[in-house]
Amino acid sequence: MAVDFSEKLVTSDGELVSSGAALGIWKETFCAVSFYRKRFGILFLALATLKLQVVLFPFFFMTVLAPADDLVVMAVKVLALYTGCAWGLAGGKGPWSWKNILEFMFKALLLFLLLEVTGSWYFSPATNTMFGGEVRLTELSQDNNSYELLLVLVAFLTEWLWELVIVVLLATGLPAALLARRQGFKRTFKRGYAAAVYIVSRLFIGPILVLTVALIWSGMAFGLGTGVGRFNLDPSQKIEFLSYIVMLSLGTNTIEFFAYLMAGIVLSRAYQLGEARLAESNE
């Protein structure tokens, strides 16, 4: 009789365990945070120290340190994704070879770049255009602001779906890199397709939900930033305002870190689930 892998997961030793016995992604993410609390604490302090420069040297930060801040935030996201995948595969018991870690980092950066490039091509909120500028939403709406707002909302949602398809088909290649499984794009596509329902459902109840909170949080920071020009702030008020901005920005990055950590756990589970289903079908 065929074994039903729909509710099964695979341990790092290749042993199947029921998903009921496995921890939920939320609980497992908190376990990972607890296990790596010292490492994450050091990372948080380093990020806070960098952002504190906004308060101490605001003009220097905006002109010199801002690009460095963007790079650090990107590195933190990749690190969170790696930590989640490593935790999901072996529960923090590694070790992983540097070669595999570097391959993981390289593939993660390529995936981030692919999502950024294809997302920008699909829809650019700066110009309200789609498909590399071929479709202009302002022209489609015929200067009807309500209709244009609806088109922008639809474009945002379909862009997210577009990027979700890319994640489903390609992202299980990240845990495969840690395990040194070089099986090519065809295998990656098949594995992602086999675990597609699991990936989408877990991303929606986990990382996407958390990233939505981060988006709302960052919107608060943006609202404060656009409103500051209306006030003549004395030095003490400026310090207070910039401190709020730093805390909001640091809070956003912390929430994003948690989301990417959770996404790594989801992808590692999806990799194992996809491989199990392909093995069952002898592919």
PDB file of C-alpha atoms in Angstrom:
ATOM      1  CA  MET A   1       0.000   0.000   0.000  1.00  0.00           C
ATOM      2  CA  ALA A   2       1.350   3.441  -0.904  1.00  0.00           C
ATOM      3  CA  VAL A   3       2.410   5.677   1.962  1.00  0.00           C
ATOM      4  CA  ASP A   4       0.673   9.054   2.263  1.00  0.00           C
ATOM      5  CA  PHE A   5       3.355  11.721   2.489  1.00  0.00           C
ATOM      6  CA  SER A   6       0.900  14.617   2.522  1.00  0.00           C
ATOM      7  CA  GLU A   7       1.244  15.057   6.270  1.00  0.00           C
ATOM      8  CA  LYS A   8       4.809  13.749   6.646  1.00  0.00           C
ATOM      9  CA  LEU A   9       8.125  15.474   7.143  1.00  0.00           C
ATOM     10  CA  VAL A  10      11.634  14.094   6.855  1.00  0.00           C
ATOM     11  CA  THR A  11      14.367  14.453   9.453  1.00  0.00           C
ATOM     12  CA  SER A  12      17.978  15.256   8.569  1.00  0.00           C
ATOM     13  CA  ASP A  13      18.720  11.504   8.809  1.00  0.00           C
ATOM     14  CA  GLY A  14      16.057  10.686   6.250  1.00  0.00           C
ATOM     15  CA  GLU A  15      13.516   9.417   8.777  1.00  0.00           C
ATOM     16  CA  LEU A  16       9.870  10.302   8.245  1.00  0.00           C
ATOM     17  CA  VAL A  17       7.951  11.871  11.113  1.00  0.00           C
ATOM     18  CA  SER A  18       4.333  13.018  11.222  1.00  0.00           C
ATOM     19  CA  SER A  19       3.683  16.736  11.033  1.00  0.00           C
ATOM     20  CA  GLY A  20       1.530  16.397  14.143  1.00  0.00           C
ATOM     21  CA  ALA A  21       4.612  15.342  16.111  1.00  0.00           C
ATOM     22  CA  ALA A  22       6.718  18.065  14.556  1.00  0.00           C
ATOM     23  CA  LEU A  23       6.591  21.571  15.955  1.00  0.00           C
ATOM     24  CA  GLY A  24       4.450  24.187  14.206  1.00  0.00           C
ATOM     25  CA  ILE A  25       6.397  26.793  12.282  1.00  0.00           C
ATOM     26  CA  TRP A  26       5.625  29.515  14.826  1.00  0.00           C
ATOM     27  CA  LYS A  27       6.709  27.451  17.807  1.00  0.00           C
ATOM     28  CA  GLU A  28       9.751  26.138  15.956  1.00  0.00           C
ATOM     29  CA  THR A  29      10.778  29.678  15.012  1.00  0.00           C
ATOM     30  CA  PHE A  30      10.627  30.755  18.645  1.00  0.00           C
ATOM     31  CA  CYS A  31      12.698  27.677  19.555  1.00  0.00           C
ATOM     32  CA  ALA A  32      15.319  28.723  16.984  1.00  0.00           C
ATOM     33  CA  VAL A  33      15.365  32.272  18.380  1.00  0.00           C
ATOM     34  CA  SER A  34      15.830  30.885  21.892  1.00  0.00           C
ATOM     35  CA  PHE A  35      18.600  28.524  20.773  1.00  0.00           C
ATOM     36  CA  TYR A  36      20.527  31.294  18.968  1.00  0.00           C
ATOM     37  CA  ARG A  37      19.592  34.073  21.417  1.00  0.00           C
ATOM     38  CA  LYS A  38      23.208  35.134  22.085  1.00  0.00           C
ATOM     39  CA  ARG A  39      24.057  35.283  18.399  1.00  0.00           C
ATOM     40  CA  PHE A  40      20.871  37.205  17.607  1.00  0.00           C
ATOM     41  CA  GLY A  41      21.501  39.543  20.555  1.00  0.00           C
ATOM     42  CA  ILE A  42      24.929  40.472  19.198  1.00  0.00           C
ATOM     43  CA  LEU A  43      23.446  40.984  15.721  1.00  0.00           C
ATOM     44  CA  PHE A  44      20.692  43.193  17.150  1.00  0.00           C
ATOM     45  CA  LEU A  45      23.213  45.346  19.053  1.00  0.00           C
ATOM     46  CA  ALA A  46      25.382  45.732  15.939  1.00  0.00           C
ATOM     47  CA  LEU A  47      22.374  46.805  13.860  1.00  0.00           C
ATOM     48  CA  ALA A  48      21.215  49.192  16.610  1.00  0.00           C
ATOM     49  CA  THR A  49      24.701  50.725  16.819  1.00  0.00           C
ATOM     50  CA  LEU A  50      24.689  51.387  13.080  1.00  0.00           C
ATOM     51  CA  LYS A  51      21.238  52.956  13.142  1.00  0.00           C
ATOM     52  CA  LEU A  52      22.112  55.050  16.192  1.00  0.00           C
ATOM     53  CA  GLN A  53      24.346  57.083  13.908  1.00  0.00           C
ATOM     54  CA  VAL A  54      21.162  58.648  12.514  1.00  0.00           C
ATOM     55  CA  VAL A  55      20.711  60.417  15.837  1.00  0.00           C
ATOM     56  CA  LEU A  56      24.372  61.296  16.382  1.00  0.00           C
ATOM     57  CA  PHE A  57      25.353  62.202  12.814  1.00  0.00           C
ATOM     58  CA  PRO A  58      22.157  62.520  10.743  1.00  0.00           C
ATOM     59  CA  PHE A  59      23.652  64.183   7.672  1.00  0.00           C
ATOM     60  CA  PHE A  60      26.659  61.848   7.630  1.00  0.00           C
ATOM     61  CA  PHE A  61      24.321  58.865   7.882  1.00  0.00           C
ATOM     62  CA  MET A  62      22.066  60.019   5.027  1.00  0.00           C
ATOM     63  CA  THR A  63      24.979  60.754   2.691  1.00  0.00           C
ATOM     64  CA  VAL A  64      27.466  57.995   3.603  1.00  0.00           C
ATOM     65  CA  LEU A  65      26.048  55.326   5.908  1.00  0.00           C
ATOM     66  CA  ALA A  66      22.606  54.849   4.337  1.00  0.00           C
ATOM     67  CA  PRO A  67      23.928  52.561   1.531  1.00  0.00           C
ATOM     68  CA  ALA A  68      25.863  50.586   4.140  1.00  0.00           C
ATOM     69  CA  ASP A  69      22.681  50.253   6.182  1.00  0.00           C
ATOM     70  CA  ASP A  70      20.873  48.810   3.152  1.00  0.00           C
ATOM     71  CA  LEU A  71      23.655  46.269   2.611  1.00  0.00           C
ATOM     72  CA  VAL A  72      23.647  45.280   6.283  1.00  0.00           C
ATOM     73  CA  VAL A  73      19.867  44.810   6.261  1.00  0.00           C
ATOM     74  CA  MET A  74      20.154  42.606   3.155  1.00  0.00           C
ATOM     75  CA  ALA A  75      22.914  40.563   4.815  1.00  0.00           C
ATOM     76  CA  VAL A  76      20.739  40.165   7.910  1.00  0.00           C
ATOM     77  CA  LYS A  77      17.866  38.833   5.775  1.00  0.00           C
ATOM     78  CA  VAL A  78      20.146  36.276   4.104  1.00  0.00           C
ATOM     79  CA  LEU A  79      21.556  35.282   7.498  1.00  0.00           C
ATOM     80  CA  ALA A  80      18.026  34.816   8.866  1.00  0.00           C
ATOM     81  CA  LEU A  81      17.078  32.679   5.860  1.00  0.00           C
ATOM     82  CA  TYR A  82      20.217  30.569   6.308  1.00  0.00           C
ATOM     83  CA  THR A  83      19.611  30.136  10.043  1.00  0.00           C
ATOM     84  CA  GLY A  84      16.019  29.045   9.406  1.00  0.00           C
ATOM     85  CA  CYS A  85      17.028  26.510   6.743  1.00  0.00           C
ATOM     86  CA  ALA A  86      19.855  25.129   8.896  1.00  0.00           C
ATOM     87  CA  TRP A  87      17.551  24.871  11.889  1.00  0.00           C
ATOM     88  CA  GLY A  88      14.805  23.181   9.884  1.00  0.00           C
ATOM     89  CA  LEU A  89      17.214  20.609   8.460  1.00  0.00           C
ATOM     90  CA  ALA A  90      19.205  19.727  11.572  1.00  0.00           C
ATOM     91  CA  GLY A  91      17.825  21.659  14.549  1.00  0.00           C
ATOM     92  CA  GLY A  92      21.008  23.694  14.959  1.00  0.00           C
ATOM     93  CA  LYS A  93      23.176  20.581  15.083  1.00  0.00           C
ATOM     94  CA  GLY A  94      25.189  21.216  11.867  1.00  0.00           C
ATOM     95  CA  PRO A  95      27.966  21.716  11.154  1.00  0.00           C
ATOM     96  CA  TRP A  96      27.766  22.850   7.546  1.00  0.00           C
ATOM     97  CA  SER A  97      30.837  23.214   5.361  1.00  0.00           C
ATOM     98  CA  TRP A  98      31.852  26.735   4.388  1.00  0.00           C
ATOM     99  CA  LYS A  99      31.571  25.734   0.739  1.00  0.00           C
ATOM    100  CA  ASN A 100      27.914  24.811   1.188  1.00  0.00           C
ATOM    101  CA  ILE A 101      27.226  27.936   3.247  1.00  0.00           C
ATOM    102  CA  LEU A 102      28.782  30.174   0.576  1.00  0.00           C
ATOM    103  CA  GLU A 103      26.773  28.385  -2.127  1.00  0.00           C
ATOM    104  CA  PHE A 104      23.635  28.967  -0.060  1.00  0.00           C
ATOM    105  CA  MET A 105      24.451  32.678   0.346  1.00  0.00           C
ATOM    106  CA  PHE A 106      25.132  33.036  -3.381  1.00  0.00           C
ATOM    107  CA  LYS A 107      21.861  31.343  -4.343  1.00  0.00           C
ATOM    108  CA  ALA A 108      19.928  33.385  -1.779  1.00  0.00           C
ATOM    109  CA  LEU A 109      21.321  36.644  -3.180  1.00  0.00           C
ATOM    110  CA  LEU A 110      20.456  35.517  -6.715  1.00  0.00           C
ATOM    111  CA  LEU A 111      16.920  34.721  -5.582  1.00  0.00           C
ATOM    112  CA  PHE A 112      16.557  38.126  -3.899  1.00  0.00           C
ATOM    113  CA  LEU A 113      17.900  39.808  -7.056  1.00  0.00           C
ATOM    114  CA  LEU A 114      15.533  37.831  -9.278  1.00  0.00           C
ATOM    115  CA  LEU A 115      12.557  38.784  -7.123  1.00  0.00           C
ATOM    116  CA  GLU A 116      13.610  42.445  -7.110  1.00  0.00           C
ATOM    117  CA  VAL A 117      14.222  42.648 -10.868  1.00  0.00           C
ATOM    118  CA  THR A 118      11.112  40.740 -11.931  1.00  0.00           C
ATOM    119  CA  GLY A 119       8.991  42.584  -9.353  1.00  0.00           C
ATOM    120  CA  SER A 120      10.197  45.974 -10.600  1.00  0.00           C
ATOM    121  CA  TRP A 121       9.585  44.921 -14.196  1.00  0.00           C
ATOM    122  CA  TYR A 122       6.118  43.608 -13.392  1.00  0.00           C
ATOM    123  CA  PHE A 123       4.982  46.713 -11.493  1.00  0.00           C
ATOM    124  CA  SER A 124       6.720  49.993 -10.652  1.00  0.00           C
ATOM    125  CA  PRO A 125       4.832  51.963  -7.971  1.00  0.00           C
ATOM    126  CA  ALA A 126       7.037  55.009  -8.611  1.00  0.00           C
ATOM    127  CA  THR A 127       5.613  55.450 -12.133  1.00  0.00           C
ATOM    128  CA  ASN A 128       2.434  53.326 -11.853  1.00  0.00           C
ATOM    129  CA  THR A 129       3.522  51.222 -14.825  1.00  0.00           C
ATOM    130  CA  MET A 130       3.563  47.484 -15.496  1.00  0.00           C
ATOM    131  CA  PHE A 131       5.662  45.185 -17.676  1.00  0.00           C
ATOM    132  CA  GLY A 132       8.677  47.461 -17.884  1.00  0.00           C
ATOM    133  CA  GLY A 133       6.649  50.583 -18.639  1.00  0.00           C
ATOM    134  CA  GLU A 134       4.600  49.060 -21.462  1.00  0.00           C
ATOM    135  CA  VAL A 135       1.326  49.499 -19.559  1.00  0.00           C
ATOM    136  CA  ARG A 136       0.576  52.810 -17.826  1.00  0.00           C
ATOM    137  CA  LEU A 137      -2.117  52.559 -15.179  1.00  0.00           C
ATOM    138  CA  THR A 138      -2.816  56.302 -15.339  1.00  0.00           C
ATOM    139  CA  GLU A 139      -3.741  55.981 -19.007  1.00  0.00           C
ATOM    140  CA  LEU A 140      -5.836  52.869 -18.375  1.00  0.00           C
ATOM    141  CA  SER A 141      -7.784  54.616 -15.625  1.00  0.00           C
ATOM    142  CA  GLN A 142      -8.425  57.646 -17.885  1.00  0.00           C
ATOM    143  CA  ASP A 143      -7.670  60.034 -14.987  1.00  0.00           C
ATOM    144  CA  ASN A 144     -10.234  58.337 -12.739  1.00  0.00           C
ATOM    145  CA  ASN A 145      -8.475  58.370  -9.360  1.00  0.00           C
ATOM    146  CA  SER A 146     -10.668  55.669  -7.793  1.00  0.00           C
ATOM    147  CA  TYR A 147     -10.177  53.332 -10.746  1.00  0.00           C
ATOM    148  CA  GLU A 148      -6.439  54.022 -10.786  1.00  0.00           C
ATOM    149  CA  LEU A 149      -6.215  53.189  -7.062  1.00  0.00           C
ATOM    150  CA  LEU A 150      -8.030  49.917  -7.753  1.00  0.00           C
ATOM    151  CA  LEU A 151      -5.627  49.104 -10.603  1.00  0.00           C
ATOM    152  CA  VAL A 152      -2.627  49.834  -8.345  1.00  0.00           C
ATOM    153  CA  LEU A 153      -4.033  47.535  -5.665  1.00  0.00           C
ATOM    154  CA  VAL A 154      -4.586  44.749  -8.209  1.00  0.00           C
ATOM    155  CA  ALA A 155      -1.060  45.275  -9.555  1.00  0.00           C
ATOM    156  CA  PHE A 156       0.395  44.999  -6.036  1.00  0.00           C
ATOM    157  CA  LEU A 157      -1.522  41.796  -5.313  1.00  0.00           C
ATOM    158  CA  THR A 158      -0.675  40.148  -8.628  1.00  0.00           C
ATOM    159  CA  GLU A 159       2.985  41.154  -8.170  1.00  0.00           C
ATOM    160  CA  TRP A 160       2.976  39.300  -4.847  1.00  0.00           C
ATOM    161  CA  LEU A 161       1.453  36.252  -6.593  1.00  0.00           C
ATOM    162  CA  TRP A 162       4.080  36.492  -9.330  1.00  0.00           C
ATOM    163  CA  GLU A 163       6.878  36.517  -6.749  1.00  0.00           C
ATOM    164  CA  LEU A 164       5.203  33.704  -4.806  1.00  0.00           C
ATOM    165  CA  VAL A 165       5.331  31.487  -7.917  1.00  0.00           C
ATOM    166  CA  ILE A 166       9.070  32.163  -8.203  1.00  0.00           C
ATOM    167  CA  VAL A 167       9.587  31.279  -4.532  1.00  0.00           C
ATOM    168  CA  VAL A 168       7.585  28.045  -4.857  1.00  0.00           C
ATOM    169  CA  LEU A 169       9.498  26.875  -7.937  1.00  0.00           C
ATOM    170  CA  LEU A 170      13.028  27.927  -6.970  1.00  0.00           C
ATOM    171  CA  ALA A 171      13.410  28.494  -3.215  1.00  0.00           C
ATOM    172  CA  THR A 172      13.766  24.824  -2.207  1.00  0.00           C
ATOM    173  CA  GLY A 173      17.137  25.025  -3.944  1.00  0.00           C
ATOM    174  CA  LEU A 174      18.424  26.891  -0.866  1.00  0.00           C
ATOM    175  CA  PRO A 175      18.205  24.000   1.623  1.00  0.00           C
ATOM    176  CA  ALA A 176      19.455  21.735  -1.179  1.00  0.00           C
ATOM    177  CA  ALA A 177      22.585  23.901  -1.346  1.00  0.00           C
ATOM    178  CA  LEU A 178      23.252  23.344   2.370  1.00  0.00           C
ATOM    179  CA  LEU A 179      22.980  19.592   1.824  1.00  0.00           C
ATOM    180  CA  ALA A 180      25.214  19.799  -1.269  1.00  0.00           C
ATOM    181  CA  ARG A 181      22.460  18.342  -3.460  1.00  0.00           C
ATOM    182  CA  ARG A 182      23.196  19.641  -6.961  1.00  0.00           C
ATOM    183  CA  GLN A 183      20.228  18.303  -8.862  1.00  0.00           C
ATOM    184  CA  GLY A 184      19.566  21.035 -11.425  1.00  0.00           C
ATOM    185  CA  PHE A 185      16.615  23.296 -12.176  1.00  0.00           C
ATOM    186  CA  LYS A 186      14.332  20.499 -13.376  1.00  0.00           C
ATOM    187  CA  ARG A 187      14.533  18.697 -10.032  1.00  0.00           C
ATOM    188  CA  THR A 188      14.098  21.988  -8.159  1.00  0.00           C
ATOM    189  CA  PHE A 189      10.966  22.842 -10.173  1.00  0.00           C
ATOM    190  CA  LYS A 190       9.500  19.374  -9.576  1.00  0.00           C
ATOM    191  CA  ARG A 191      10.288  19.489  -5.860  1.00  0.00           C
ATOM    192  CA  GLY A 192       8.742  22.934  -5.484  1.00  0.00           C
ATOM    193  CA  TYR A 193       5.663  21.880  -7.424  1.00  0.00           C
ATOM    194  CA  ALA A 194       5.288  18.748  -5.278  1.00  0.00           C
ATOM    195  CA  ALA A 195       5.347  20.839  -2.094  1.00  0.00           C
ATOM    196  CA  ALA A 196       3.543  23.883  -3.530  1.00  0.00           C
ATOM    197  CA  VAL A 197       0.440  23.653  -1.318  1.00  0.00           C
ATOM    198  CA  TYR A 198       2.586  23.271   1.799  1.00  0.00           C
ATOM    199  CA  ILE A 199       4.829  26.217   0.839  1.00  0.00           C
ATOM    200  CA  VAL A 200       1.978  28.595   0.010  1.00  0.00           C
ATOM    201  CA  SER A 201      -0.151  27.719   3.046  1.00  0.00           C
ATOM    202  CA  ARG A 202       2.748  27.944   5.524  1.00  0.00           C
ATOM    203  CA  LEU A 203       4.074  31.165   4.010  1.00  0.00           C
ATOM    204  CA  PHE A 204       0.656  32.798   4.363  1.00  0.00           C
ATOM    205  CA  ILE A 205       0.122  31.795   7.994  1.00  0.00           C
ATOM    206  CA  GLY A 206       3.720  32.634   8.883  1.00  0.00           C
ATOM    207  CA  PRO A 207       6.241  34.841   7.025  1.00  0.00           C
ATOM    208  CA  ILE A 208       3.769  36.759   4.842  1.00  0.00           C
ATOM    209  CA  LEU A 209       1.637  37.580   7.878  1.00  0.00           C
ATOM    210  CA  VAL A 210       4.738  38.791   9.747  1.00  0.00           C
ATOM    211  CA  LEU A 211       5.978  40.814   6.749  1.00  0.00           C
ATOM    212  CA  THR A 212       2.552  42.483   6.529  1.00  0.00           C
ATOM    213  CA  VAL A 213       3.040  43.656  10.118  1.00  0.00           C
ATOM    214  CA  ALA A 214       6.517  44.915   9.145  1.00  0.00           C
ATOM    215  CA  LEU A 215       4.991  46.780   6.186  1.00  0.00           C
ATOM    216  CA  ILE A 216       2.464  48.495   8.450  1.00  0.00           C
ATOM    217  CA  TRP A 217       5.199  49.293  10.952  1.00  0.00           C
ATOM    218  CA  SER A 218       7.455  50.784   8.255  1.00  0.00           C
ATOM    219  CA  GLY A 219       4.465  52.804   7.005  1.00  0.00           C
ATOM    220  CA  MET A 220       4.341  54.450  10.423  1.00  0.00           C
ATOM    221  CA  ALA A 221       8.009  55.373  10.087  1.00  0.00           C
ATOM    222  CA  PHE A 222       7.410  56.761   6.588  1.00  0.00           C
ATOM    223  CA  GLY A 223       4.466  58.817   7.868  1.00  0.00           C
ATOM    224  CA  LEU A 224       6.619  60.338  10.583  1.00  0.00           C
ATOM    225  CA  GLY A 225       9.404  61.024   8.112  1.00  0.00           C
ATOM    226  CA  THR A 226       7.166  62.870   5.654  1.00  0.00           C
ATOM    227  CA  GLY A 227       5.597  64.911   8.432  1.00  0.00           C
ATOM    228  CA  VAL A 228       8.793  66.262   9.925  1.00  0.00           C
ATOM    229  CA  GLY A 229       9.200  68.945   7.278  1.00  0.00           C
ATOM    230  CA  ARG A 230       6.105  70.709   8.539  1.00  0.00           C
ATOM    231  CA  PHE A 231       7.605  71.474  11.948  1.00  0.00           C
ATOM    232  CA  ASN A 232      10.365  73.786  13.068  1.00  0.00           C
ATOM    233  CA  LEU A 233      12.053  71.467  15.527  1.00  0.00           C
ATOM    234  CA  ASP A 234      14.609  72.662  18.038  1.00  0.00           C
ATOM    235  CA  PRO A 235      17.700  70.449  18.603  1.00  0.00           C
ATOM    236  CA  SER A 236      16.167  68.484  21.494  1.00  0.00           C
ATOM    237  CA  GLN A 237      13.006  67.776  19.471  1.00  0.00           C
ATOM    238  CA  LYS A 238      15.077  66.687  16.492  1.00  0.00           C
ATOM    239  CA  ILE A 239      16.967  64.185  18.645  1.00  0.00           C
ATOM    240  CA  GLU A 240      13.699  62.865  20.030  1.00  0.00           C
ATOM    241  CA  PHE A 241      12.196  62.589  16.541  1.00  0.00           C
ATOM    242  CA  LEU A 242      15.252  60.835  15.094  1.00  0.00           C
ATOM    243  CA  SER A 243      15.254  58.440  18.047  1.00  0.00           C
ATOM    244  CA  TYR A 244      11.674  57.474  17.216  1.00  0.00           C
ATOM    245  CA  ILE A 245      12.673  56.911  13.584  1.00  0.00           C
ATOM    246  CA  VAL A 246      15.578  54.699  14.658  1.00  0.00           C
ATOM    247  CA  MET A 247      13.351  52.614  16.940  1.00  0.00           C
ATOM    248  CA  LEU A 248      10.711  52.185  14.235  1.00  0.00           C
ATOM    249  CA  SER A 249      13.351  51.229  11.658  1.00  0.00           C
ATOM    250  CA  LEU A 250      15.027  48.801  14.053  1.00  0.00           C
ATOM    251  CA  GLY A 251      11.631  47.334  14.925  1.00  0.00           C
ATOM    252  CA  THR A 252      10.855  46.835  11.225  1.00  0.00           C
ATOM    253  CA  ASN A 253      14.184  45.085  10.620  1.00  0.00           C
ATOM    254  CA  THR A 254      13.660  42.858  13.669  1.00  0.00           C
ATOM    255  CA  ILE A 255      10.202  41.815  12.460  1.00  0.00           C
ATOM    256  CA  GLU A 256      11.612  41.153   8.972  1.00  0.00           C
ATOM    257  CA  PHE A 257      14.414  39.058  10.489  1.00  0.00           C
ATOM    258  CA  PHE A 258      11.832  36.934  12.288  1.00  0.00           C
ATOM    259  CA  ALA A 259       9.841  36.521   9.053  1.00  0.00           C
ATOM    260  CA  TYR A 260      12.874  35.400   7.026  1.00  0.00           C
ATOM    261  CA  LEU A 261      13.934  33.027   9.805  1.00  0.00           C
ATOM    262  CA  MET A 262      10.462  31.484   9.661  1.00  0.00           C
ATOM    263  CA  ALA A 263      10.616  31.356   5.848  1.00  0.00           C
ATOM    264  CA  GLY A 264      13.874  29.393   6.065  1.00  0.00           C
ATOM    265  CA  ILE A 265      12.190  26.819   8.305  1.00  0.00           C
ATOM    266  CA  VAL A 266       9.263  26.544   5.884  1.00  0.00           C
ATOM    267  CA  LEU A 267      11.622  26.044   2.924  1.00  0.00           C
ATOM    268  CA  SER A 268      13.660  23.364   4.700  1.00  0.00           C
ATOM    269  CA  ARG A 269      10.469  21.465   5.524  1.00  0.00           C
ATOM    270  CA  ALA A 270       9.194  21.969   1.971  1.00  0.00           C
ATOM    271  CA  TYR A 271      12.466  20.586   0.604  1.00  0.00           C
ATOM    272  CA  GLN A 272      12.104  17.434   2.695  1.00  0.00           C
ATOM    273  CA  LEU A 273       8.418  17.057   1.878  1.00  0.00           C
ATOM    274  CA  GLY A 274       9.021  17.574  -1.853  1.00  0.00           C
ATOM    275  CA  GLU A 275      11.856  15.039  -1.917  1.00  0.00           C
ATOM    276  CA  ALA A 276       9.697  12.506  -0.073  1.00  0.00           C
ATOM    277  CA  ARG A 277       6.862  12.925  -2.566  1.00  0.00           C
ATOM    278  CA  LEU A 278       9.210  12.645  -5.550  1.00  0.00           C
ATOM    279  CA  ALA A 279      10.762   9.512  -4.037  1.00  0.00           C
ATOM    280  CA  GLU A 280       7.291   8.025  -3.625  1.00  0.00           C
ATOM    281  CA  SER A 281       6.521   8.663  -7.292  1.00  0.00           C
ATOM    282  CA  ASN A 282      10.003   7.360  -8.307  1.00  0.00           C
ATOM    283  CA  GLU A 283      11.032  10.651  -9.916  1.00  0.00           C
TER     284      GLU A 283
END
